[in-house]
Short mmCIF file of C-alpha atoms in Angstrom, two decimals:
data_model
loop_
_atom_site.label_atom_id
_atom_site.label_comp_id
_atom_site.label_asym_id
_atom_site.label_seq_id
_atom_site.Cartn_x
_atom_site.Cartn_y
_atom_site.Cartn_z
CA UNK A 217 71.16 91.42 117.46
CA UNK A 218 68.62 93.60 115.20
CA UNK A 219 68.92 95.26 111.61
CA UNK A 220 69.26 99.08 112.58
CA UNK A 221 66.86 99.86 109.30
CA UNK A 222 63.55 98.84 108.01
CA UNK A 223 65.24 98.12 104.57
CA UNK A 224 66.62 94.93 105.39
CA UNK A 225 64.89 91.55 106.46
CA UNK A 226 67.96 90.19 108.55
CA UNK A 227 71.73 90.87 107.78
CA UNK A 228 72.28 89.00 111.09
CA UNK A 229 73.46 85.60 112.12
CA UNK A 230 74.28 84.05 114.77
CA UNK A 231 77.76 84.70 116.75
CA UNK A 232 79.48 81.37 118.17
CA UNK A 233 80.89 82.18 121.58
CA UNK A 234 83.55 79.40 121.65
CA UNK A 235 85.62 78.25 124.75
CA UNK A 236 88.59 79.46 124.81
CA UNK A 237 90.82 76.21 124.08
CA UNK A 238 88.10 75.35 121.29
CA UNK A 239 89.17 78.99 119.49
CA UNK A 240 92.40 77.83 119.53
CA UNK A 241 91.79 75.00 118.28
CA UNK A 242 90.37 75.91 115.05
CA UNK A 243 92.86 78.84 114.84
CA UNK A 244 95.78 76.37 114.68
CA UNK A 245 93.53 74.37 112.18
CA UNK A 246 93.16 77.57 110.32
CA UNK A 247 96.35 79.46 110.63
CA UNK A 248 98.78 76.64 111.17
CA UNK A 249 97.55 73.56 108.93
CA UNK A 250 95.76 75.08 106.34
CA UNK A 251 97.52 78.55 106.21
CA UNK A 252 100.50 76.47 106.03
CA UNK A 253 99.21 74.73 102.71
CA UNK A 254 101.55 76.61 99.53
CA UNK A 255 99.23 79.30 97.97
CA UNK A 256 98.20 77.24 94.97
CA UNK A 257 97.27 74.36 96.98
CA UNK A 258 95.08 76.36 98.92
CA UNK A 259 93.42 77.90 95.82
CA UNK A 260 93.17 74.51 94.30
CA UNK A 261 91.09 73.27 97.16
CA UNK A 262 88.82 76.30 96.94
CA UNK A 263 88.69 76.29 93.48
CA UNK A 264 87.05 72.39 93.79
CA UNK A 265 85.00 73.15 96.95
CA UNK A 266 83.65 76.12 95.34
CA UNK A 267 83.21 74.65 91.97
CA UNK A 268 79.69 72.67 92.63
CA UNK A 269 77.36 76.25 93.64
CA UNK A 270 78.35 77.16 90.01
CA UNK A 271 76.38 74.23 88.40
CA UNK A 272 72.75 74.25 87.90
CA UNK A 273 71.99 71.66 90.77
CA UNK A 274 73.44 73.78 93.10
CA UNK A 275 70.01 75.94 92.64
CA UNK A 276 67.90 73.42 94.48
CA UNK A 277 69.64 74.80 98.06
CA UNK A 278 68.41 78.16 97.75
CA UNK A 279 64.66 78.04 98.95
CA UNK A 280 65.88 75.63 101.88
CA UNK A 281 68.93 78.29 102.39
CA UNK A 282 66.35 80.73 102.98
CA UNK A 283 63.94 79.06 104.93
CA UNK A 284 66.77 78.22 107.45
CA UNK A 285 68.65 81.82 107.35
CA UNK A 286 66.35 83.97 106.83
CA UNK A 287 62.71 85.43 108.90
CA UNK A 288 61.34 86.93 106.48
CA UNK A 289 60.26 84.70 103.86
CA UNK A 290 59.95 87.81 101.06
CA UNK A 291 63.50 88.29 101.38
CA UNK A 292 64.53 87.25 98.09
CA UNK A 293 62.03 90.10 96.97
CA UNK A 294 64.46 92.85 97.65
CA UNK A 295 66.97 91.14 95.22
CA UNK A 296 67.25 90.53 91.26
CA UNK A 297 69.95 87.52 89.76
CA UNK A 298 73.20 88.62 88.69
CA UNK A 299 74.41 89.76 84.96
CA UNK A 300 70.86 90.89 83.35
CA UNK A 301 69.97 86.95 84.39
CA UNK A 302 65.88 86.75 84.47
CA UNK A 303 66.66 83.55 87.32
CA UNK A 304 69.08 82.31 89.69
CA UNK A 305 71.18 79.60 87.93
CA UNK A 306 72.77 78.50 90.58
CA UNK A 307 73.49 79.32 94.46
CA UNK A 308 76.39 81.16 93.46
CA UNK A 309 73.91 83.22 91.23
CA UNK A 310 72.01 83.81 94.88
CA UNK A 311 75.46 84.08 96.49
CA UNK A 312 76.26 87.36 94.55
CA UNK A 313 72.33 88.56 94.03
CA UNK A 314 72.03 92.48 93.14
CA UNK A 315 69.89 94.73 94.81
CA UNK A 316 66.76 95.76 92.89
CA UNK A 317 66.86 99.18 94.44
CA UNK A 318 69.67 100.42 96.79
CA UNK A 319 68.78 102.14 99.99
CA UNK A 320 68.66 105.72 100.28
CA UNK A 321 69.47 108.40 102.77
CA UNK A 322 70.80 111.78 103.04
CA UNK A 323 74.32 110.58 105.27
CA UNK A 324 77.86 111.73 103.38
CA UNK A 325 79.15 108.72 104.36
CA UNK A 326 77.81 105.32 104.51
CA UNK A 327 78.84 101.33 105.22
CA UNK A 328 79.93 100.03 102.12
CA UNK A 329 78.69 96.39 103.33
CA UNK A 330 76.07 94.43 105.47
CA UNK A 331 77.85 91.88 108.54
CA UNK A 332 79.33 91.49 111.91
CA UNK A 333 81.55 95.41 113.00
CA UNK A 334 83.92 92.57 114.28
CA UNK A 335 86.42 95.23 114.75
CA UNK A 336 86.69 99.00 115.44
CA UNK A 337 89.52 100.92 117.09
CA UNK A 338 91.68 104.30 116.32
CA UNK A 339 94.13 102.63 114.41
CA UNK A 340 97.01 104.32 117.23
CA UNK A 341 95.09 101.87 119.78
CA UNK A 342 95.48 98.58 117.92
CA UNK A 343 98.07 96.39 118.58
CA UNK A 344 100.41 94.74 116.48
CA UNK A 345 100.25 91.51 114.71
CA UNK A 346 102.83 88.60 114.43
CA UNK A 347 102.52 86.90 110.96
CA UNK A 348 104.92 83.91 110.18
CA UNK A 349 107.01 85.89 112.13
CA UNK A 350 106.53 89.32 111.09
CA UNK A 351 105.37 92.23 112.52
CA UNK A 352 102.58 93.87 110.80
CA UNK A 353 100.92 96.80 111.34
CA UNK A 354 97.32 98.27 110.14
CA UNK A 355 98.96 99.64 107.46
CA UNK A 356 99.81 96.34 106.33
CA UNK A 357 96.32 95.67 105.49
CA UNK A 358 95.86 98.58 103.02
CA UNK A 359 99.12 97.57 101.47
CA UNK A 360 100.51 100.70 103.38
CA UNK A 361 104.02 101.25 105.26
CA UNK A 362 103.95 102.21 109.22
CA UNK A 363 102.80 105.96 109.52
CA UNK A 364 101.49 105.97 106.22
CA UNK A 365 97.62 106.49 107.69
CA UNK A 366 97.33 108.98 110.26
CA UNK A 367 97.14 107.51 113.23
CA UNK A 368 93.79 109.33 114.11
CA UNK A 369 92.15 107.27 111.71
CA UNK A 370 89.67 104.30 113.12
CA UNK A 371 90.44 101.27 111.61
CA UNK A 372 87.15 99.16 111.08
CA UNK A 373 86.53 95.24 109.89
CA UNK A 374 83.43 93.81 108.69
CA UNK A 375 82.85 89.92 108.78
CA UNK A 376 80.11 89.17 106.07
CA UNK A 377 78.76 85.82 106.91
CA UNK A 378 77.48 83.48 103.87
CA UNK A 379 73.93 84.46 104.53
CA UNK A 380 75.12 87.96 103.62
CA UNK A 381 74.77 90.13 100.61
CA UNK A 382 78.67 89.84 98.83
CA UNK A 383 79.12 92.86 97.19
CA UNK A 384 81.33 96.51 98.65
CA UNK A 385 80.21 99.61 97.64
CA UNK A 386 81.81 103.06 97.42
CA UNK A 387 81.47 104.51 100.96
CA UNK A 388 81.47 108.41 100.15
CA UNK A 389 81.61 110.48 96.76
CA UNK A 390 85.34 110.61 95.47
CA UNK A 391 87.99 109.80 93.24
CA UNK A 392 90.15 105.99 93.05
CA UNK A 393 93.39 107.41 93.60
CA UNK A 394 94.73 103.56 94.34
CA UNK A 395 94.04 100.05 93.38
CA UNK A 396 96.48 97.47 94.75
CA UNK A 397 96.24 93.71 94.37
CA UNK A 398 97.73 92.16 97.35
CA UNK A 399 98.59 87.60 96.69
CA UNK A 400 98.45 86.04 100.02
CA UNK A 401 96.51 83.18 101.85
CA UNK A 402 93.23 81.87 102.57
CA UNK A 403 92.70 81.33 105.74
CA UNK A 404 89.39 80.92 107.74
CA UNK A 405 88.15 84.12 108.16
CA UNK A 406 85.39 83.82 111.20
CA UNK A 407 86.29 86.16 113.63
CA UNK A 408 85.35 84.12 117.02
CA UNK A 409 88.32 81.77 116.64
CA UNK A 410 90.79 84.87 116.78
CA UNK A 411 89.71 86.10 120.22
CA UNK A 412 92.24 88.43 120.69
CA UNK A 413 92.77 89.57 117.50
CA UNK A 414 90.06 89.14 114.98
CA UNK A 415 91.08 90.85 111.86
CA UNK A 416 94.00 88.60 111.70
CA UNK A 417 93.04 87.14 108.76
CA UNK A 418 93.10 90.49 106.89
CA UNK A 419 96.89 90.65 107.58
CA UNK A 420 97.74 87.84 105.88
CA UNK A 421 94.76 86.88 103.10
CA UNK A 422 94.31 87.25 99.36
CA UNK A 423 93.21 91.57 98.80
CA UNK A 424 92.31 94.26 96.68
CA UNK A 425 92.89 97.65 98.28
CA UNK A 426 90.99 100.85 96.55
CA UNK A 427 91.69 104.43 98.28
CA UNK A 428 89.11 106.70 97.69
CA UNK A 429 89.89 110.77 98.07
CA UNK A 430 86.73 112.58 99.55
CA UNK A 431 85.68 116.08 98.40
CA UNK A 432 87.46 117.23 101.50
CA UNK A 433 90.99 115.65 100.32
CA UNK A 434 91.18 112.75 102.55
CA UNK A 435 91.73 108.96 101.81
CA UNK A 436 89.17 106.80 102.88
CA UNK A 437 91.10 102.92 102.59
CA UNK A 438 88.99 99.96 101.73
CA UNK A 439 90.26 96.41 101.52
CA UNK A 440 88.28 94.30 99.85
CA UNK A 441 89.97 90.49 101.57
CA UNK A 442 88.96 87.12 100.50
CA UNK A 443 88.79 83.58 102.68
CA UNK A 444 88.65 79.54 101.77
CA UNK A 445 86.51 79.34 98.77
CA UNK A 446 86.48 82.68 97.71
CA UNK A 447 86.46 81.93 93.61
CA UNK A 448 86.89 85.37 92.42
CA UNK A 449 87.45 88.79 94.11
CA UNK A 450 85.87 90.77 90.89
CA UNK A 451 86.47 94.36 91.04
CA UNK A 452 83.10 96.47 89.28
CA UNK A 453 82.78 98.05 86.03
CA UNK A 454 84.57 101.50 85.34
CA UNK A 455 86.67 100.87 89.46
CA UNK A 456 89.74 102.30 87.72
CA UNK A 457 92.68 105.11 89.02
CA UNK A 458 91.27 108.27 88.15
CA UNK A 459 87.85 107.49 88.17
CA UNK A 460 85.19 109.10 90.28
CA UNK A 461 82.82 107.04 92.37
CA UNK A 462 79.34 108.13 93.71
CA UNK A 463 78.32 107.39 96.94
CA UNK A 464 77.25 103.17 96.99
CA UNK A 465 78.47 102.85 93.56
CA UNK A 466 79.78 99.16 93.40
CA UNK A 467 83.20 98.39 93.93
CA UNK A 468 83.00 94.96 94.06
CA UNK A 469 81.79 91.41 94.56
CA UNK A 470 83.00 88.03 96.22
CA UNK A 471 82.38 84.60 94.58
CA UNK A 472 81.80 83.07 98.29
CA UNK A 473 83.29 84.39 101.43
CA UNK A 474 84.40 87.96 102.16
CA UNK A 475 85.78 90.36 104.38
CA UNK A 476 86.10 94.32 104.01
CA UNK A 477 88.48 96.42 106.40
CA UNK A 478 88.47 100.23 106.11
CA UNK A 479 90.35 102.56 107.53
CA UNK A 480 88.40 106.47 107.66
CA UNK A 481 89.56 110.01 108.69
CA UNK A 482 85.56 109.48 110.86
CA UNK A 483 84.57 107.07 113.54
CA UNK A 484 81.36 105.08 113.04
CA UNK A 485 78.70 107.33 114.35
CA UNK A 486 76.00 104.67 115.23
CA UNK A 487 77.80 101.51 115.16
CA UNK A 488 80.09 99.71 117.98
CA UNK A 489 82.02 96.70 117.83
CA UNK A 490 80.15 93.23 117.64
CA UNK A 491 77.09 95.15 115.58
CA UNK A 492 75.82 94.36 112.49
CA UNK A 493 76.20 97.15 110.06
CA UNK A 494 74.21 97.06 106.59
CA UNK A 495 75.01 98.50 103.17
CA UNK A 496 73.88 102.12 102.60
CA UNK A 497 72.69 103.04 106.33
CA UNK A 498 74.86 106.17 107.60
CA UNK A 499 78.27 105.12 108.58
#
């Protein structure tokens, strides 16, 4: 699969079509063993996995990184190092890497992040999701009750691979009119071991949920949902209740591994499941 802009060198990766007994495999691995694991455990493992891209060594992976996962060998061109930083530090330094210069485009309403469309349905068409025994709807991902988004609204999920830029920006011009930490688990969050549902993980993982209301008075829903390793979820300068947000104005960035649901009163226009969407381009 191909970028759908110029802007980009390669947001893709490659997609691991897994038999079907090996997918549930690592989804009992995943949901079963290690989503099984108390809370703190799990963060205690993460904490120590995650712990060695923070020191300097860790720096000395990032040109042969980017030899393997990337084609264009200017990539890191398009990029700056994080906090006013004049180098990368570190691969997490590389792992949450700003943009020198956003992309630009006339669209209302754009992706607020680059990977894998892994899911994309009117959220009246999804089905329901069992969770150590409970049902949970789409609304449970947004923090929400049953009915509480209209049921016209498509429901979207974006994997973002490691190769992938890590932080969510504002999809539209609007106002915060929510911000809801949600405690959960870690589990994997790869979509291709969850063949038939893949946005299970964002039912049941660590989350920040922001609602945005548009200039036409709808709430856009973004949930911001972190995997194994995930350090931080770090929410952006001045993301507050009350505040307005322009248009790609950051909401947030992952310390390793990341997931970001949405749920919009608009389908994508030019994107269909198992596409890779990138920041910025019209949504």
């Amino acid at each position: 699969m191909n970028a759908t802009s110029d802007y980009y060198s390669d947001p893709s990766f490659t997609i691991f079509k897994l038999p079907t007994w090996r997918a549930h495999f690592y989804k009992f691995l995943s949901v079963d063993i290690w989503g099984n694991l108390p809370g703190n455990i799990q963060r205690k493992i993460s904490a120590w996995y995650s712990s060695f891209y923070n020191k300097p060594a860790s720096k000395k992976i990032i040109k042969p990184y980017l030899r393997i996962n990337y084609s264009d060998e200017n990539y890191l061109d398009k990029f700056k190092p994080p906090h006013g930083k004049t180098e990368f530090e570190s691969f997490q330094d590389f792992f949450i890497r700003e943009f020198k210069v956003l992309p630009k485009n006339e669209s209302p309403y754009v992706w607020p992040c680059e990977g894998l469309l892994c899911d994309a349905d009117k959220v009246c068409d999804l089905n329901l999701v069992q969770v150590k025994s409970d049902t949970r709807y789409i609304a449970t991902v947004f923090g929400l009750k049953e009915g509480q988004i209209p049921k016209d609204y498509t429901f979207t999920n974006v994997f973002l691979h490691n190769k992938n830029y890590h932080r969510i920006h504002a999809p539209i011009h609007g106002t915060i009119s929510r911000i809801q930490h949600v405690p959960g688990d870690l589990v994997v969050l790869r979509p291709w071991i969850y063949k038939e549902s893949p946005s299970l993980p964002a039912f049941r993982n660590e989350r920040y949920n922001i609602d945005i209301l548009d200039e036409h008075g709808r709430t856009w829903y973004v949930s911001i949902i972190g995997g194994p390793a995930v350090g931080t979820i770090k929410l952006s300068k001045d993301i507050c209740v009350g505040n307005a947000v322009d248009r790609l104005q950051e909401l947030s960035l992952f310390y390793l591994g990341s997931t970001c649901c949405m749920a919009s009163p608009i389908a994508p226009r030019y994107h269909t499941k198992n596409t890779f969407v990138e920041v910025g381009v019209p949504y």
